[in-house]
Amino acid sequence: MKLVEFKSVKKYFPIQRGFLESMLTKDKTFVRAVDDVSFDIEKGEVLGLVGESGSGKTTIGRLGVRLIAPTEGQIFYGGKDIAKIKGAELRKMRRKIQFTFQDPTSSLNPRMQIGTAISDALRLQGIGTNEEMKERTEKILDRVGLHPPSTFYDRLPHQLSGGQKQRVVFARATILNPEFVVTDEPVAMVDVSIKAQILELMMDLKKEYDLTYLFITHDLATARYVCDRIAVMYLGKLVEMGDIHLVYEDPLHPYTLGLISAIPVPDPKAKKSEAIPEGEIPSPIDPPSGCRFHPRCPRAFERCPVEEPELVDVGDGRQVACHLYT
Ligand code: SF4
């Protein structure tokens, strides 16, 4: 069953210009953060959204939980267009959909005690008495591995390690029994030594609460550990999508191939496949013509700068946007 559906979604952010510049030209310019993206997430699935920074991954995540509205297109949650949900139904949806931000330090109020930060979600939804909220908060603190919970309840964020803060973030996201969690780079800011523990916690919570995740990461190696399917983004577009093992073992799009070949391998004799050529991701204000990856693609040919490739099915539930496959 499809839980989340993105249909031809675009998100353009207007660029603020100085007074003189706006006098000289009337044309508005936009950052095309997400440019005509369609995909689904099945209930209970972990979909990994990967790509370099600037590819539009975080914007997709924010759109998926209605933190921002699309410029064009529709996003459905449980079959309903989330832009049209209002009032009590919106409050109910807010309970079901949660977002965890990349930096746990900046997502926690430095002056708010951990217990209050977590139970605030219950307070805002009008759930339970003060005593019930405290009991439920201590239970979730214990569940995310912060025990004994009473010793964490009154602490301030600066009294916690990076890994403990990330556990608090997951406690806050799950206290309302959500269905769908968008988690943005959940292990990017924690030590390598506790990365596996956080991912394990994430997957334990998934089992216990029957969660569906949109897992945003730049790290394909981590995605392989937790995801069922993967969607690769480049400059606001989806370029490849499919079962994580199929994509990982046999990447089709030259960009996916480059990302996978950039993953360090412990064997120095291991054969390296094509890496992404050096160079910055181009500006999403004025993306390259045709295939947006063509200035960096080692396999580009005449058709690539003039014609934009469509995302097409190539069998086994895989999709790819590259002229090599059409
Ligand atoms: Fe490379 Fe052309 Fe495929 Fe784009 S369409 S990824 S430039 S081969």
Tab-separated table of C-alpha atoms and ligand atoms in Angstrom:
chain	number	residue	atom	x	y	z
A	1	MET	CA	0.000	0.000	0.000
A	2	LYS	CA	1.326	3.424	-0.958
A	3	LEU	CA	1.672	5.673	2.096
A	4	VAL	CA	3.337	8.676	0.460
A	5	GLU	CA	3.168	9.804	-3.173
A	6	PHE	CA	4.995	12.683	-4.830
A	7	LYS	CA	3.447	13.628	-8.179
A	8	SER	CA	5.380	15.959	-10.523
A	9	VAL	CA	6.554	18.037	-7.563
A	10	LYS	CA	8.541	21.228	-8.092
A	11	LYS	CA	9.930	23.561	-5.480
A	12	TYR	CA	11.480	26.803	-6.697
A	13	PHE	CA	12.824	29.359	-4.215
A	14	PRO	CA	12.847	32.979	-5.469
A	15	ILE	CA	16.170	34.803	-5.206
A	16	GLN	CA	16.152	38.077	-3.320
A	17	ARG	CA	17.895	40.757	-5.370
A	18	GLY	CA	19.305	44.132	-4.455
A	19	PHE	CA	17.407	47.336	-5.324
A	20	LEU	CA	19.627	48.266	-8.289
A	21	GLU	CA	19.552	44.785	-9.762
A	22	SER	CA	15.759	44.588	-9.516
A	23	MET	CA	15.522	47.979	-11.310
A	24	LEU	CA	17.706	46.732	-14.164
A	25	THR	CA	15.846	43.506	-14.814
A	26	LYS	CA	12.246	42.530	-14.254
A	27	ASP	CA	12.907	38.780	-14.673
A	28	LYS	CA	12.674	36.820	-11.469
A	29	THR	CA	15.307	34.169	-10.789
A	30	PHE	CA	14.742	30.986	-8.823
A	31	VAL	CA	16.710	28.211	-7.187
A	32	ARG	CA	15.174	25.097	-8.701
A	33	ALA	CA	15.701	22.915	-5.638
A	34	VAL	CA	13.256	20.197	-6.756
A	35	ASP	CA	12.308	20.032	-10.398
A	36	ASP	CA	9.490	17.685	-11.409
A	37	VAL	CA	9.982	14.739	-9.099
A	38	SER	CA	7.589	11.776	-8.785
A	39	PHE	CA	7.962	8.747	-6.531
A	40	ASP	CA	6.052	6.621	-3.975
A	41	ILE	CA	6.890	5.182	-0.583
A	42	GLU	CA	5.189	1.936	0.438
A	43	LYS	CA	3.899	1.513	3.990
A	44	GLY	CA	6.630	-0.049	6.155
A	45	GLU	CA	9.365	0.730	3.651
A	46	VAL	CA	12.674	2.520	4.226
A	47	LEU	CA	13.372	4.626	1.161
A	48	GLY	CA	16.855	6.120	1.017
A	49	LEU	CA	17.234	9.469	-0.722
A	50	VAL	CA	20.866	10.004	-1.638
A	51	GLY	CA	22.958	12.563	-3.480
A	52	GLU	CA	25.563	15.262	-2.907
A	53	SER	CA	24.660	18.387	-0.956
A	54	GLY	CA	22.681	20.751	-3.154
A	55	SER	CA	20.844	17.894	-4.882
A	56	GLY	CA	17.459	18.763	-3.302
A	57	LYS	CA	17.169	15.869	-0.814
A	58	THR	CA	16.370	17.983	2.250
A	59	THR	CA	13.836	20.045	0.305
A	60	ILE	CA	12.044	16.796	-0.632
A	61	GLY	CA	11.993	15.818	3.048
A	62	ARG	CA	10.552	19.163	4.121
A	63	LEU	CA	7.910	18.983	1.411
A	64	GLY	CA	6.955	15.463	2.543
A	65	VAL	CA	6.056	16.640	6.052
A	66	ARG	CA	4.438	19.903	4.875
A	67	LEU	CA	7.086	22.143	6.415
A	68	ILE	CA	7.065	23.894	3.042
A	69	ALA	CA	4.580	23.854	0.153
A	70	PRO	CA	5.395	22.789	-3.413
A	71	THR	CA	5.527	25.369	-6.193
A	72	GLU	CA	3.791	22.833	-8.447
A	73	GLY	CA	2.602	19.241	-8.177
A	74	GLN	CA	0.943	17.281	-5.379
A	75	ILE	CA	2.006	15.241	-2.381
A	76	PHE	CA	-0.368	12.586	-1.069
A	77	TYR	CA	-0.316	10.997	2.356
A	78	GLY	CA	-2.585	7.963	2.792
A	79	GLY	CA	-4.267	8.936	-0.494
A	80	LYS	CA	-5.009	12.544	0.588
A	81	ASP	CA	-3.440	15.674	-0.889
A	82	ILE	CA	-1.580	17.098	2.138
A	83	ALA	CA	-1.986	20.674	0.870
A	84	LYS	CA	-5.766	20.329	1.259
A	85	ILE	CA	-5.816	18.869	4.779
A	86	LYS	CA	-7.046	21.392	7.370
A	87	GLY	CA	-8.215	21.777	10.987
A	88	ALA	CA	-8.557	18.661	13.144
A	89	GLU	CA	-7.482	16.419	10.272
A	90	LEU	CA	-4.258	18.438	9.906
A	91	ARG	CA	-3.535	18.076	13.639
A	92	LYS	CA	-4.029	14.329	13.313
A	93	MET	CA	-1.728	14.209	10.286
A	94	ARG	CA	0.950	16.203	12.160
A	95	ARG	CA	0.932	13.438	14.768
A	96	LYS	CA	1.444	10.768	12.128
A	97	ILE	CA	4.281	12.513	10.263
A	98	GLN	CA	7.529	13.492	11.941
A	99	PHE	CA	10.851	14.994	10.854
A	100	THR	CA	14.271	14.691	12.470
A	101	PHE	CA	16.739	17.431	11.572
A	102	GLN	CA	20.340	16.810	10.620
A	103	ASP	CA	21.950	18.634	13.540
A	104	PRO	CA	20.549	17.427	16.889
A	105	THR	CA	22.246	20.316	18.717
A	106	SER	CA	20.509	23.053	16.781
A	107	SER	CA	17.189	21.203	16.754
A	108	LEU	CA	17.033	21.232	20.584
A	109	ASN	CA	16.375	24.446	22.499
A	110	PRO	CA	19.567	24.955	24.582
A	111	ARG	CA	17.539	26.339	27.513
A	112	MET	CA	14.842	23.659	27.502
A	113	GLN	CA	15.167	20.535	29.629
A	114	ILE	CA	15.143	17.291	27.685
A	115	GLY	CA	11.946	16.038	29.338
A	116	THR	CA	10.091	19.252	28.451
A	117	ALA	CA	11.419	19.198	24.875
A	118	ILE	CA	10.024	15.698	24.364
A	119	SER	CA	6.733	16.094	26.227
A	120	ASP	CA	6.005	19.365	24.397
A	121	ALA	CA	4.780	17.292	21.448
A	122	LEU	CA	2.122	15.733	23.744
A	123	ARG	CA	1.250	19.126	25.236
A	124	LEU	CA	0.741	20.698	21.815
A	125	GLN	CA	-1.568	17.860	20.838
A	126	GLY	CA	-3.435	18.097	24.185
A	127	ILE	CA	-2.583	14.515	25.141
A	128	GLY	CA	-2.685	13.519	28.833
A	129	THR	CA	-2.270	15.199	32.215
A	130	ASN	CA	1.118	16.496	33.408
A	131	GLU	CA	1.719	13.227	35.227
A	132	GLU	CA	0.788	11.096	32.216
A	133	MET	CA	3.015	13.204	29.958
A	134	LYS	CA	5.954	12.753	32.331
A	135	GLU	CA	5.364	9.016	32.551
A	136	ARG	CA	5.161	8.662	28.784
A	137	THR	CA	8.284	10.812	28.300
A	138	GLU	CA	10.310	8.718	30.747
A	139	LYS	CA	9.120	5.567	28.988
A	140	ILE	CA	10.308	6.816	25.598
A	141	LEU	CA	13.623	8.067	27.090
A	142	ASP	CA	14.163	4.560	28.396
A	143	ARG	CA	13.142	3.089	25.042
A	144	VAL	CA	15.749	5.101	23.129
A	145	GLY	CA	18.480	3.942	25.505
A	146	LEU	CA	18.716	6.916	27.866
A	147	HIS	CA	18.519	5.170	31.208
A	148	PRO	CA	17.725	5.634	33.924
A	149	PRO	CA	15.294	8.125	32.321
A	150	SER	CA	14.785	10.174	35.495
A	151	THR	CA	18.464	11.234	35.341
A	152	PHE	CA	18.011	12.546	31.786
A	153	TYR	CA	14.622	14.209	32.190
A	154	ASP	CA	15.915	17.451	33.748
A	155	ARG	CA	19.158	17.728	31.811
A	156	LEU	CA	19.877	20.479	29.310
A	157	PRO	CA	21.107	19.602	25.795
A	158	HIS	CA	24.702	20.756	26.506
A	159	GLN	CA	24.907	18.072	29.213
A	160	LEU	CA	24.479	15.328	26.598
A	161	SER	CA	26.876	13.791	24.065
A	162	GLY	CA	26.123	13.966	20.320
A	163	GLY	CA	24.800	10.395	20.307
A	164	GLN	CA	22.563	11.057	23.321
A	165	LYS	CA	21.150	14.178	21.637
A	166	GLN	CA	20.338	12.117	18.544
A	167	ARG	CA	18.508	9.623	20.799
A	168	VAL	CA	16.503	12.530	22.254
A	169	VAL	CA	15.604	13.625	18.723
A	170	PHE	CA	14.279	10.116	17.960
A	171	ALA	CA	12.402	10.054	21.289
A	172	ARG	CA	10.716	13.357	20.376
A	173	ALA	CA	9.858	12.067	16.902
A	174	THR	CA	8.296	8.813	18.123
A	175	ILE	CA	6.452	9.876	21.285
A	176	LEU	CA	3.292	10.583	19.265
A	177	ASN	CA	3.289	7.095	17.699
A	178	PRO	CA	3.879	8.349	14.147
A	179	GLU	CA	3.541	6.325	10.952
A	180	PHE	CA	5.996	8.176	8.729
A	181	VAL	CA	9.344	9.682	9.766
A	182	VAL	CA	11.583	11.739	7.514
A	183	THR	CA	15.060	11.564	8.960
A	184	ASP	CA	17.660	13.937	7.543
A	185	GLU	CA	21.249	12.663	7.825
A	186	PRO	CA	20.631	11.103	11.277
A	187	VAL	CA	24.210	9.897	11.694
A	188	ALA	CA	26.134	12.669	9.947
A	189	MET	CA	26.923	14.526	13.189
A	190	VAL	CA	27.752	11.596	15.469
A	191	ASP	CA	31.019	9.729	16.049
A	192	VAL	CA	31.702	6.731	13.836
A	193	SER	CA	31.779	4.566	16.977
A	194	ILE	CA	28.096	5.236	17.756
A	195	LYS	CA	26.811	5.489	14.184
A	196	ALA	CA	25.839	1.793	14.145
A	197	GLN	CA	24.032	2.131	17.495
A	198	ILE	CA	21.892	5.018	16.201
A	199	LEU	CA	21.035	3.114	13.017
A	200	GLU	CA	20.150	0.077	15.100
A	201	LEU	CA	17.912	2.221	17.305
A	202	MET	CA	16.258	3.637	14.200
A	203	MET	CA	15.505	0.143	12.896
A	204	ASP	CA	14.313	-1.106	16.314
A	205	LEU	CA	11.863	1.812	16.482
A	206	LYS	CA	10.721	0.963	12.968
A	207	LYS	CA	9.831	-2.587	14.035
A	208	GLU	CA	8.207	-1.532	17.276
A	209	TYR	CA	6.113	1.337	15.863
A	210	ASP	CA	5.649	-0.084	12.354
A	211	LEU	CA	7.304	3.023	10.904
A	212	THR	CA	7.881	4.045	7.324
A	213	TYR	CA	11.065	6.073	6.796
A	214	LEU	CA	12.353	8.502	4.225
A	215	PHE	CA	16.049	8.283	5.048
A	216	ILE	CA	18.016	11.227	3.656
A	217	THR	CA	21.752	10.727	3.373
A	218	HIS	CA	24.789	11.558	1.270
A	219	ASP	CA	26.328	8.263	2.395
A	220	LEU	CA	25.483	5.280	0.204
A	221	ALA	CA	27.284	2.852	2.489
A	222	THR	CA	24.928	3.781	5.354
A	223	ALA	CA	21.911	3.622	3.050
A	224	ARG	CA	22.794	0.044	2.137
A	225	TYR	CA	22.636	-0.913	5.800
A	226	VAL	CA	19.073	0.304	6.424
A	227	CYS	CA	17.165	0.902	3.173
A	228	ASP	CA	14.827	-1.304	1.137
A	229	ARG	CA	14.927	0.947	-1.918
A	230	ILE	CA	17.019	3.878	-2.930
A	231	ALA	CA	16.363	7.057	-4.930
A	232	VAL	CA	19.376	8.955	-6.245
A	233	MET	CA	19.031	12.716	-6.788
A	234	TYR	CA	21.147	15.066	-8.831
A	235	LEU	CA	20.503	18.797	-9.076
A	236	GLY	CA	16.795	18.644	-8.239
A	237	LYS	CA	16.021	15.528	-10.328
A	238	LEU	CA	15.702	11.818	-9.632
A	239	VAL	CA	18.248	9.991	-11.762
A	240	GLU	CA	17.914	6.403	-10.540
A	241	MET	CA	15.584	4.433	-8.309
A	242	GLY	CA	15.270	0.807	-7.311
A	243	ASP	CA	15.908	-2.009	-4.866
A	244	ILE	CA	18.956	-1.112	-2.757
A	245	HIS	CA	20.809	-4.348	-3.509
A	246	LEU	CA	20.204	-4.172	-7.259
A	247	VAL	CA	21.314	-0.537	-7.446
A	248	TYR	CA	24.316	-1.141	-5.247
A	249	GLU	CA	25.483	-4.264	-7.086
A	250	ASP	CA	24.758	-2.965	-10.573
A	251	PRO	CA	24.362	0.837	-10.723
A	252	LEU	CA	23.051	1.981	-14.106
A	253	HIS	CA	23.270	5.767	-14.055
A	254	PRO	CA	26.855	7.100	-14.386
A	255	TYR	CA	26.257	9.357	-11.365
A	256	THR	CA	25.177	6.416	-9.153
A	257	LEU	CA	28.192	4.492	-10.400
A	258	GLY	CA	30.441	7.386	-9.381
A	259	LEU	CA	28.834	7.657	-5.930
A	260	ILE	CA	29.290	3.935	-5.317
A	261	SER	CA	32.860	3.915	-6.513
A	262	ALA	CA	33.611	6.765	-4.062
A	263	ILE	CA	32.753	4.486	-1.087
A	264	PRO	CA	36.034	3.488	0.559
A	265	VAL	CA	36.774	-0.266	0.437
A	266	PRO	CA	39.120	-1.970	2.903
A	267	ASP	CA	40.858	-4.004	0.143
A	268	PRO	CA	43.597	-1.887	-1.552
A	269	LYS	CA	43.670	-4.328	-4.512
A	270	ALA	CA	39.928	-3.982	-5.138
A	271	LYS	CA	39.145	-2.813	-8.653
A	272	LYS	CA	37.686	0.708	-8.736
A	273	SER	CA	34.936	1.531	-11.170
A	274	GLU	CA	34.358	4.954	-12.695
A	275	ALA	CA	34.505	7.781	-10.150
A	276	ILE	CA	32.598	11.045	-10.483
A	277	PRO	CA	34.932	13.543	-12.111
A	278	GLU	CA	36.189	16.354	-9.923
A	279	GLY	CA	34.110	19.501	-9.835
A	280	GLU	CA	31.287	21.142	-8.011
A	281	ILE	CA	27.630	20.325	-8.557
A	282	PRO	CA	26.422	23.103	-10.956
A	283	SER	CA	24.130	25.885	-9.744
A	284	PRO	CA	20.429	24.988	-9.424
A	285	ILE	CA	19.658	28.594	-10.479
A	286	ASP	CA	20.799	27.922	-14.019
A	287	PRO	CA	21.180	24.144	-14.411
A	288	PRO	CA	22.984	22.708	-17.459
A	289	SER	CA	20.875	22.062	-20.565
A	290	GLY	CA	19.742	18.547	-21.516
A	291	CYS	CA	20.963	16.036	-18.969
A	292	ARG	CA	21.996	18.066	-15.922
A	293	PHE	CA	24.853	15.670	-15.244
A	294	HIS	CA	26.439	16.052	-18.694
A	295	PRO	CA	29.271	18.498	-17.752
A	296	ARG	CA	30.595	15.910	-15.262
A	297	CYS	CA	29.579	12.688	-16.978
A	298	PRO	CA	32.407	10.483	-18.319
A	299	ARG	CA	29.966	8.866	-20.781
A	300	ALA	CA	28.296	11.990	-22.180
A	301	PHE	CA	27.639	12.013	-25.940
A	302	GLU	CA	26.071	14.426	-28.481
A	303	ARG	CA	22.483	13.874	-27.369
A	304	CYS	CA	23.184	14.594	-23.675
A	305	PRO	CA	23.526	18.433	-23.658
A	306	VAL	CA	20.507	18.931	-25.949
A	307	GLU	CA	17.859	16.516	-24.695
A	308	GLU	CA	16.720	15.931	-21.133
A	309	PRO	CA	16.436	12.208	-20.299
A	310	GLU	CA	13.146	10.955	-18.800
A	311	LEU	CA	13.052	8.645	-15.801
A	312	VAL	CA	12.068	5.335	-17.446
A	313	ASP	CA	11.371	1.791	-16.216
A	314	VAL	CA	14.154	-0.621	-17.052
A	315	GLY	CA	12.715	-3.759	-15.406
A	316	ASP	CA	12.987	-5.275	-11.908
A	317	GLY	CA	11.214	-2.224	-10.489
A	318	ARG	CA	14.121	0.006	-11.471
A	319	GLN	CA	13.999	3.423	-13.066
A	320	VAL	CA	16.789	5.420	-14.604
A	321	ALA	CA	17.075	8.809	-16.344
A	322	CYS	CA	19.916	8.435	-18.840
A	323	HIS	CA	20.082	8.323	-22.657
A	324	LEU	CA	22.251	5.213	-22.452
A	325	TYR	CA	19.057	3.287	-21.599
A	326	THR	CA	16.570	4.776	-24.052
B	1	SF4	FE1	25.737	10.830	-18.893
B	1	SF4	FE2	24.307	11.351	-21.053
B	1	SF4	FE3	23.461	9.534	-19.312
B	1	SF4	FE4	23.434	12.110	-18.704
B	1	SF4	S1	22.229	11.123	-20.296
B	1	SF4	S2	24.120	10.469	-17.424
B	1	SF4	S3	25.267	12.834	-19.691
B	1	SF4	S4	25.288	9.430	-20.581
